[in-house]
mmCIF file of C-alpha atoms in Angstrom:
data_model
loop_
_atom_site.group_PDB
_atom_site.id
_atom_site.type_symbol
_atom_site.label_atom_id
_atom_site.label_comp_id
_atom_site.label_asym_id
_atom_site.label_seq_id
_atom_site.Cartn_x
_atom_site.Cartn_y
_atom_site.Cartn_z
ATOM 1 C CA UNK A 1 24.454 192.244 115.187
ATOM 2 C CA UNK A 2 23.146 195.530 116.955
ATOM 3 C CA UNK A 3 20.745 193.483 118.916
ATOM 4 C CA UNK A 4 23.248 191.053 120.079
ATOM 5 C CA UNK A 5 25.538 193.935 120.993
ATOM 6 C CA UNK A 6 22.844 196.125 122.800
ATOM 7 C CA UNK A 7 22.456 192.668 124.742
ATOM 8 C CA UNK A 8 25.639 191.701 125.614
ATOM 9 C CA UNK A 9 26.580 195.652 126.690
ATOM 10 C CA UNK A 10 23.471 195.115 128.993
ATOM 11 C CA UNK A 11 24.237 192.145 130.971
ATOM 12 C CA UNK A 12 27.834 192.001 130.748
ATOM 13 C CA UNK A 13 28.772 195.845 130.591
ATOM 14 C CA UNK A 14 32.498 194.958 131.530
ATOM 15 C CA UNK A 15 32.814 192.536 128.884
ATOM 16 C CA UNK A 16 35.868 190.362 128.642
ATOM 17 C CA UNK A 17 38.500 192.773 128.699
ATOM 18 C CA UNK A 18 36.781 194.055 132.001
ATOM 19 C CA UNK A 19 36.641 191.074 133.464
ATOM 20 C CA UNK A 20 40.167 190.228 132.962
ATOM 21 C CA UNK A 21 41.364 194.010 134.558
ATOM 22 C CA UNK A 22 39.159 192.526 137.738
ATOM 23 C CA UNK A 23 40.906 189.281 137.902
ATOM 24 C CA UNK A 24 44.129 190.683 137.599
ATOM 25 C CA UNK A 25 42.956 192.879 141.000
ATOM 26 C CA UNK A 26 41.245 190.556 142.577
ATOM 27 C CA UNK A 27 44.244 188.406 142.103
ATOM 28 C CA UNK A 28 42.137 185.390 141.138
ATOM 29 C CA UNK A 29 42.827 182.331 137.982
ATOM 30 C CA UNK A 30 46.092 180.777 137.427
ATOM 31 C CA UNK A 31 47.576 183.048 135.649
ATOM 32 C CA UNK A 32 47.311 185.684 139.330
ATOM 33 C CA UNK A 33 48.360 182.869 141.527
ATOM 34 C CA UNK A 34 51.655 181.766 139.319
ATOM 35 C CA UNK A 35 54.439 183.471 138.426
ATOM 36 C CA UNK A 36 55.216 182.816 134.332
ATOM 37 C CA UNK A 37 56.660 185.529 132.320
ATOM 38 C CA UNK A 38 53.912 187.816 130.947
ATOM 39 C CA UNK A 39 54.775 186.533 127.144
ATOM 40 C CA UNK A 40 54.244 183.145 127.849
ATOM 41 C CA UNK A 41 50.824 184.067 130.001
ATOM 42 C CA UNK A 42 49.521 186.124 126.994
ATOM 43 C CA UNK A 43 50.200 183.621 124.546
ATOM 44 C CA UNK A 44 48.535 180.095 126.308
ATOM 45 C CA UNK A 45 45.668 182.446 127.103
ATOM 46 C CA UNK A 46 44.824 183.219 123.567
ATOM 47 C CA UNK A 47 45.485 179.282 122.678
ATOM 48 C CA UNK A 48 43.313 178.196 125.768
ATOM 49 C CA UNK A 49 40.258 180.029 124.843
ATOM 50 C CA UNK A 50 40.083 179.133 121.365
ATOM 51 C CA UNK A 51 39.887 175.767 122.237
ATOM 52 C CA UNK A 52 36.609 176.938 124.715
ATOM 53 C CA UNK A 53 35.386 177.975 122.183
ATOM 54 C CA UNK A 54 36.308 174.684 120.078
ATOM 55 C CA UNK A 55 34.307 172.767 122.669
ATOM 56 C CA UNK A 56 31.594 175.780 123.407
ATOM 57 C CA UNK A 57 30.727 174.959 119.591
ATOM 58 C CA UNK A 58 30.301 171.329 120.063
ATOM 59 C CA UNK A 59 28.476 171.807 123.012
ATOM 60 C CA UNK A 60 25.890 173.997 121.357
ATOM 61 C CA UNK A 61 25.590 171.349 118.871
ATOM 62 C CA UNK A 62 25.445 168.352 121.056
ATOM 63 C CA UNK A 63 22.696 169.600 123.571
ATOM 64 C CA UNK A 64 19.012 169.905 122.154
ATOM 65 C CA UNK A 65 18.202 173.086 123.973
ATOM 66 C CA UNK A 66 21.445 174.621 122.464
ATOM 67 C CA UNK A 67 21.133 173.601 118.898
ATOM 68 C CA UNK A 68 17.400 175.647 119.336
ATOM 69 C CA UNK A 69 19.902 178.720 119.480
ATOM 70 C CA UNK A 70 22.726 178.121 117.545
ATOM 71 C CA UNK A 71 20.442 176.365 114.561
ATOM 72 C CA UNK A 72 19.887 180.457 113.779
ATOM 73 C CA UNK A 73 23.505 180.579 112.315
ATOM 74 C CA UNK A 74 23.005 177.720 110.339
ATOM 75 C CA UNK A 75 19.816 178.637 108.840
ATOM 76 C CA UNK A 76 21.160 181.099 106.707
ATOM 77 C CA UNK A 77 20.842 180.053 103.158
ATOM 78 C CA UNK A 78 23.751 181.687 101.441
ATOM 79 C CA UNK A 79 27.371 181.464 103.191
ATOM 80 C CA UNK A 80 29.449 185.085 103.696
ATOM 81 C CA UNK A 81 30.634 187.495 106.015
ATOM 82 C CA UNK A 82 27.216 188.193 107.375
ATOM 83 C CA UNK A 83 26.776 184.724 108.321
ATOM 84 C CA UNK A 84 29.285 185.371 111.100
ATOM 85 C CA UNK A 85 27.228 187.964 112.566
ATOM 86 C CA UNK A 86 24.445 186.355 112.852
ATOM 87 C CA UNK A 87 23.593 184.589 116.019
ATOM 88 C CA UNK A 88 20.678 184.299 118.262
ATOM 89 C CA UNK A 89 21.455 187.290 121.087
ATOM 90 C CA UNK A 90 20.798 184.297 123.520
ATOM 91 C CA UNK A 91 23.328 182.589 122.625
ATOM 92 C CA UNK A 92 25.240 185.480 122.428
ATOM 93 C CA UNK A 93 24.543 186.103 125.878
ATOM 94 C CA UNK A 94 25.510 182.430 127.016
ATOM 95 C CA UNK A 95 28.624 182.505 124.834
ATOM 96 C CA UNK A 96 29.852 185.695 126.984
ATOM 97 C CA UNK A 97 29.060 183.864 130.236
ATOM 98 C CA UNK A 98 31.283 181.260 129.393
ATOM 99 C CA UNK A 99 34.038 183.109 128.339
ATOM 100 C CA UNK A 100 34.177 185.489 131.119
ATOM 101 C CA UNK A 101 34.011 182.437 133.493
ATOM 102 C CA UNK A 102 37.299 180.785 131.498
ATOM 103 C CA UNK A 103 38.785 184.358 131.805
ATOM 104 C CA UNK A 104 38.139 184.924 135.249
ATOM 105 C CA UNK A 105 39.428 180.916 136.029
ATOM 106 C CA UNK A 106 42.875 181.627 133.921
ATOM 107 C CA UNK A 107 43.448 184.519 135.191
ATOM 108 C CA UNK A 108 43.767 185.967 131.698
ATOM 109 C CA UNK A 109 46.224 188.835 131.147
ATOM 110 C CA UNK A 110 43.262 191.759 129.927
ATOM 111 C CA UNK A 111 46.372 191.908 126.603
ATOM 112 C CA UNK A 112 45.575 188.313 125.856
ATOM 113 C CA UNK A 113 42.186 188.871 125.989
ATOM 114 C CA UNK A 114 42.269 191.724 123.549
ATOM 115 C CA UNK A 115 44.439 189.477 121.380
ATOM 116 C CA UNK A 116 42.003 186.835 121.052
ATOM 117 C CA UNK A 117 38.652 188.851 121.125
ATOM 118 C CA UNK A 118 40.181 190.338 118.074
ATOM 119 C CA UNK A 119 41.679 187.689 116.236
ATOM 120 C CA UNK A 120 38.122 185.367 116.716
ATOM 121 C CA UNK A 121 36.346 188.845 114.945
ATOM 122 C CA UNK A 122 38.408 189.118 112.170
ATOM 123 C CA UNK A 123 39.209 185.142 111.445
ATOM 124 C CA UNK A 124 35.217 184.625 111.777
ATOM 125 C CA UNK A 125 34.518 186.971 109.263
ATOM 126 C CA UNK A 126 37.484 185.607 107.068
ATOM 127 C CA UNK A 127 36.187 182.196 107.278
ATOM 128 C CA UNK A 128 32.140 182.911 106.575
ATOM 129 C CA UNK A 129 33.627 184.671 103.448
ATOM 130 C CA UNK A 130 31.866 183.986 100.216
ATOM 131 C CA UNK A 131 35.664 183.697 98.541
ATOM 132 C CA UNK A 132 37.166 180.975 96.630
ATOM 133 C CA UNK A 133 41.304 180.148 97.671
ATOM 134 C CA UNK A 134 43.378 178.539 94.978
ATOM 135 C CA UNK A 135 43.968 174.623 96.430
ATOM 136 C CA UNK A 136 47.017 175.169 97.169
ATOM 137 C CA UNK A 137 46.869 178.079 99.239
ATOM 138 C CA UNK A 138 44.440 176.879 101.114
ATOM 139 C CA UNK A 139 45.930 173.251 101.779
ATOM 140 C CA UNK A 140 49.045 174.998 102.970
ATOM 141 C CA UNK A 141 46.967 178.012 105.196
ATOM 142 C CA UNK A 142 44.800 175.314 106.615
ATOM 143 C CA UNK A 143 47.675 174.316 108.888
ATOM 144 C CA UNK A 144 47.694 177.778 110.675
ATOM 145 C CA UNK A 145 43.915 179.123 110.534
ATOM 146 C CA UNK A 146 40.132 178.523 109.585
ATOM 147 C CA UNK A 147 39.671 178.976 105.985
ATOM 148 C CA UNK A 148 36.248 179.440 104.153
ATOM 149 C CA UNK A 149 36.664 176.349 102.588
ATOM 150 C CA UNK A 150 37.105 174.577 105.291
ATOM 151 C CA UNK A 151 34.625 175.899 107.503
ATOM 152 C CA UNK A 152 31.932 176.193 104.847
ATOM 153 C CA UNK A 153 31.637 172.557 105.042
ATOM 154 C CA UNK A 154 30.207 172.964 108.427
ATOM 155 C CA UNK A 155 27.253 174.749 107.107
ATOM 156 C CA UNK A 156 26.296 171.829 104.878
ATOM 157 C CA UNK A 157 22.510 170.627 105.387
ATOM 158 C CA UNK A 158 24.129 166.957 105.927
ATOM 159 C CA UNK A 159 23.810 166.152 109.080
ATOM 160 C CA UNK A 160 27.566 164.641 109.454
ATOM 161 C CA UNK A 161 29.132 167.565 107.661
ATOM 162 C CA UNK A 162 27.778 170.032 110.116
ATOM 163 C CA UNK A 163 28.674 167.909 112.867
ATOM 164 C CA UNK A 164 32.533 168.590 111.768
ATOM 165 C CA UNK A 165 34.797 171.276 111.419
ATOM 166 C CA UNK A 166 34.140 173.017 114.661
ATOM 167 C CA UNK A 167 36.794 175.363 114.819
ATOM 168 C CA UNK A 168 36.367 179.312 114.198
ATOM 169 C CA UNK A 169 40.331 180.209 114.871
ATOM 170 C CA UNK A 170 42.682 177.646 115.104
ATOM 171 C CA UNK A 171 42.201 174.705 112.694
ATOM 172 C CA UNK A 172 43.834 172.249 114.720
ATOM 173 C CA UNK A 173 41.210 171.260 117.652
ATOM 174 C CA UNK A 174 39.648 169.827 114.633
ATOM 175 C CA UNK A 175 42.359 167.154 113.669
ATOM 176 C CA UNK A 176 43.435 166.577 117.055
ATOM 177 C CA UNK A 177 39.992 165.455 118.559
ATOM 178 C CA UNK A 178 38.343 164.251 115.110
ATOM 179 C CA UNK A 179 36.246 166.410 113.734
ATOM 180 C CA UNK A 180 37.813 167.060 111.164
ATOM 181 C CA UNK A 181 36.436 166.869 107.547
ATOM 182 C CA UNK A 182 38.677 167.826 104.600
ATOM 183 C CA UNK A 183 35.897 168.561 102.035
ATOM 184 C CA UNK A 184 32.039 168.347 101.227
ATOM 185 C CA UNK A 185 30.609 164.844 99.570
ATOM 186 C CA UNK A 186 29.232 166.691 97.080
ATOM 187 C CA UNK A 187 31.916 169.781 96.688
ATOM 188 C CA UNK A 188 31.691 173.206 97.353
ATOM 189 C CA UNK A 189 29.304 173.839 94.159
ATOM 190 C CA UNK A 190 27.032 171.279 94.864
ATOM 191 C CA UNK A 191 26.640 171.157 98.490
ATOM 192 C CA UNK A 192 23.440 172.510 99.915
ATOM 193 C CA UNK A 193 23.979 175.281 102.753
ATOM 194 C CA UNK A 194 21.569 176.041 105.730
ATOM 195 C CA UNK A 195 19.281 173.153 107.754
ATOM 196 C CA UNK A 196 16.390 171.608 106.219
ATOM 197 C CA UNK A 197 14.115 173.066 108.785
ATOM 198 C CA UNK A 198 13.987 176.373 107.840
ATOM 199 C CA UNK A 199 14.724 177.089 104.039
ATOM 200 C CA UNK A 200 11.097 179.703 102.997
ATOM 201 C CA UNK A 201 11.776 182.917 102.708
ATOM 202 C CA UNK A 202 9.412 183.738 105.299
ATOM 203 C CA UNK A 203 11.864 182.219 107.895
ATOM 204 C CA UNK A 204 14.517 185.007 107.370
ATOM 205 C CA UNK A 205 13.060 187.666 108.396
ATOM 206 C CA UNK A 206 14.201 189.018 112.044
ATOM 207 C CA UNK A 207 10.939 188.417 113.899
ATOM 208 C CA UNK A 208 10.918 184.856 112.726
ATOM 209 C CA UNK A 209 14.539 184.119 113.007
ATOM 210 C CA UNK A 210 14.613 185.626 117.224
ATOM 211 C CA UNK A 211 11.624 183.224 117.408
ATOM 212 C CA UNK A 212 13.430 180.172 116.085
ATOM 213 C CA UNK A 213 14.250 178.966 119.153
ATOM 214 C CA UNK A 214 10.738 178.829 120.473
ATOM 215 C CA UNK A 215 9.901 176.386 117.368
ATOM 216 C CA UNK A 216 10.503 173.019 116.845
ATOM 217 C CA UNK A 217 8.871 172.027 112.855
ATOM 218 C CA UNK A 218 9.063 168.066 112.296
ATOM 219 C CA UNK A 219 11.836 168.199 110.350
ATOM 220 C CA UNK A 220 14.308 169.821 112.766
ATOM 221 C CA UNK A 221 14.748 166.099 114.558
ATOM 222 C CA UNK A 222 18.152 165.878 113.959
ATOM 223 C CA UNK A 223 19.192 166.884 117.742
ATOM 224 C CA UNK A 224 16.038 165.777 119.300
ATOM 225 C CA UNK A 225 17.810 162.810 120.405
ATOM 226 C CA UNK A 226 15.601 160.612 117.693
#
């Protein structure tokens, strides 16, 4: 986490919020070139870039080179809170890029931007928590927001569980564009967390894990196009 912020502070000092205040000035994105009331602006802003996001995530699944940087977020063997802080500070990096380019194209009010960029923080480390929900509750909160139940199937070592449940916010780009995936095959007990590629104990440790990308073992051949 401290690398990935020293990182993103580096080569995107104005961050989001920044780059929304220099929109707004330049007068550039939809949101500077049309008139809507600022409450209606603020709120399809937030709802736009979660689904980026959405669709960044599939992306970084879909495309070989991507899955070389994302695959460090999966390869963590136990799922909690500190699994949503740990990503590859290139990713990182390309994440911000996109953002501030979907940003700077709505012409996102800076509030909205706030709104969201706090909101993702705080739902991602709700949803990577190592917490059980009663069924009920979380069939019913499901409707409104990522759950850990529902997003720890997408750290399942099966290839067509991790391939689901994309969403880190709002639960419903999942249903809507079928990725959805209601529960693990083999439950929430028995299902195996992490990718088969890395699973030694060697392969956690910092050095190894900012190398990942670099590595490609013969049994990571899952997005190799094979």
């Amino acid at each position: 986490m401290v690398i990935d912020t020293l990182a993103a502070r580096l080569f995107f000092p104005l961050a989001a919020v920044g780059a929304a205040l220099v929109a707004a000035e330049q007068g550039w994105g939809l949101f500077n070139l049309v008139s809507v009331p600022k409450g209606l602006a603020v709120v399809v802003s937030v709802v736009m870039l979660d689904v980026a996001i959405y669709f960044q995530h599939r992306l970084f699944h879909a495309v070989p080179w991507l899955w070389r940087l994302h695959r460090m977020h999966h390869a963590d063997l136990e799922f909690d809170v500190t699994t949503g802080l740990r990503f590859h500070p290139l990713e990182i990096l390309i994440s911000m890029g996109i953002k501030l380019a979907v940003v700077t194209l709505l012409g996102t009010p800076a509030l909205a931007v706030l709104i969201f960029e706090v909101l993702l923080n705080a739902t991602s480390m709700f949803n990577h928590g190592n917490v059980r929900l009663p069924a009920r509750v979380d069939r019913w909160l499901r409707l409104a927001v990522v759950t850990p139940d529902m997003h720890r199937v997408h750290h399942s070592i099966v290839r067509q569980e991790t391939d689901s449940n994309f969403g880190f916010n709002l639960p419903w780009w999942d249903r809507l564009f079928g990725t959805y995936r209601d529960q693990p095959a083999a439950g929430h007990l028995g299902m195996t967390i992490g990718i088969e590629a890395f699973r030694e104990a060697h392969d956690l440790r910092l050095d190894r894990m900012l190398l990942q990308p670099f590595v490609n073992p013969p049994r990571d051949v899952k997005r190799q196009g094979l």
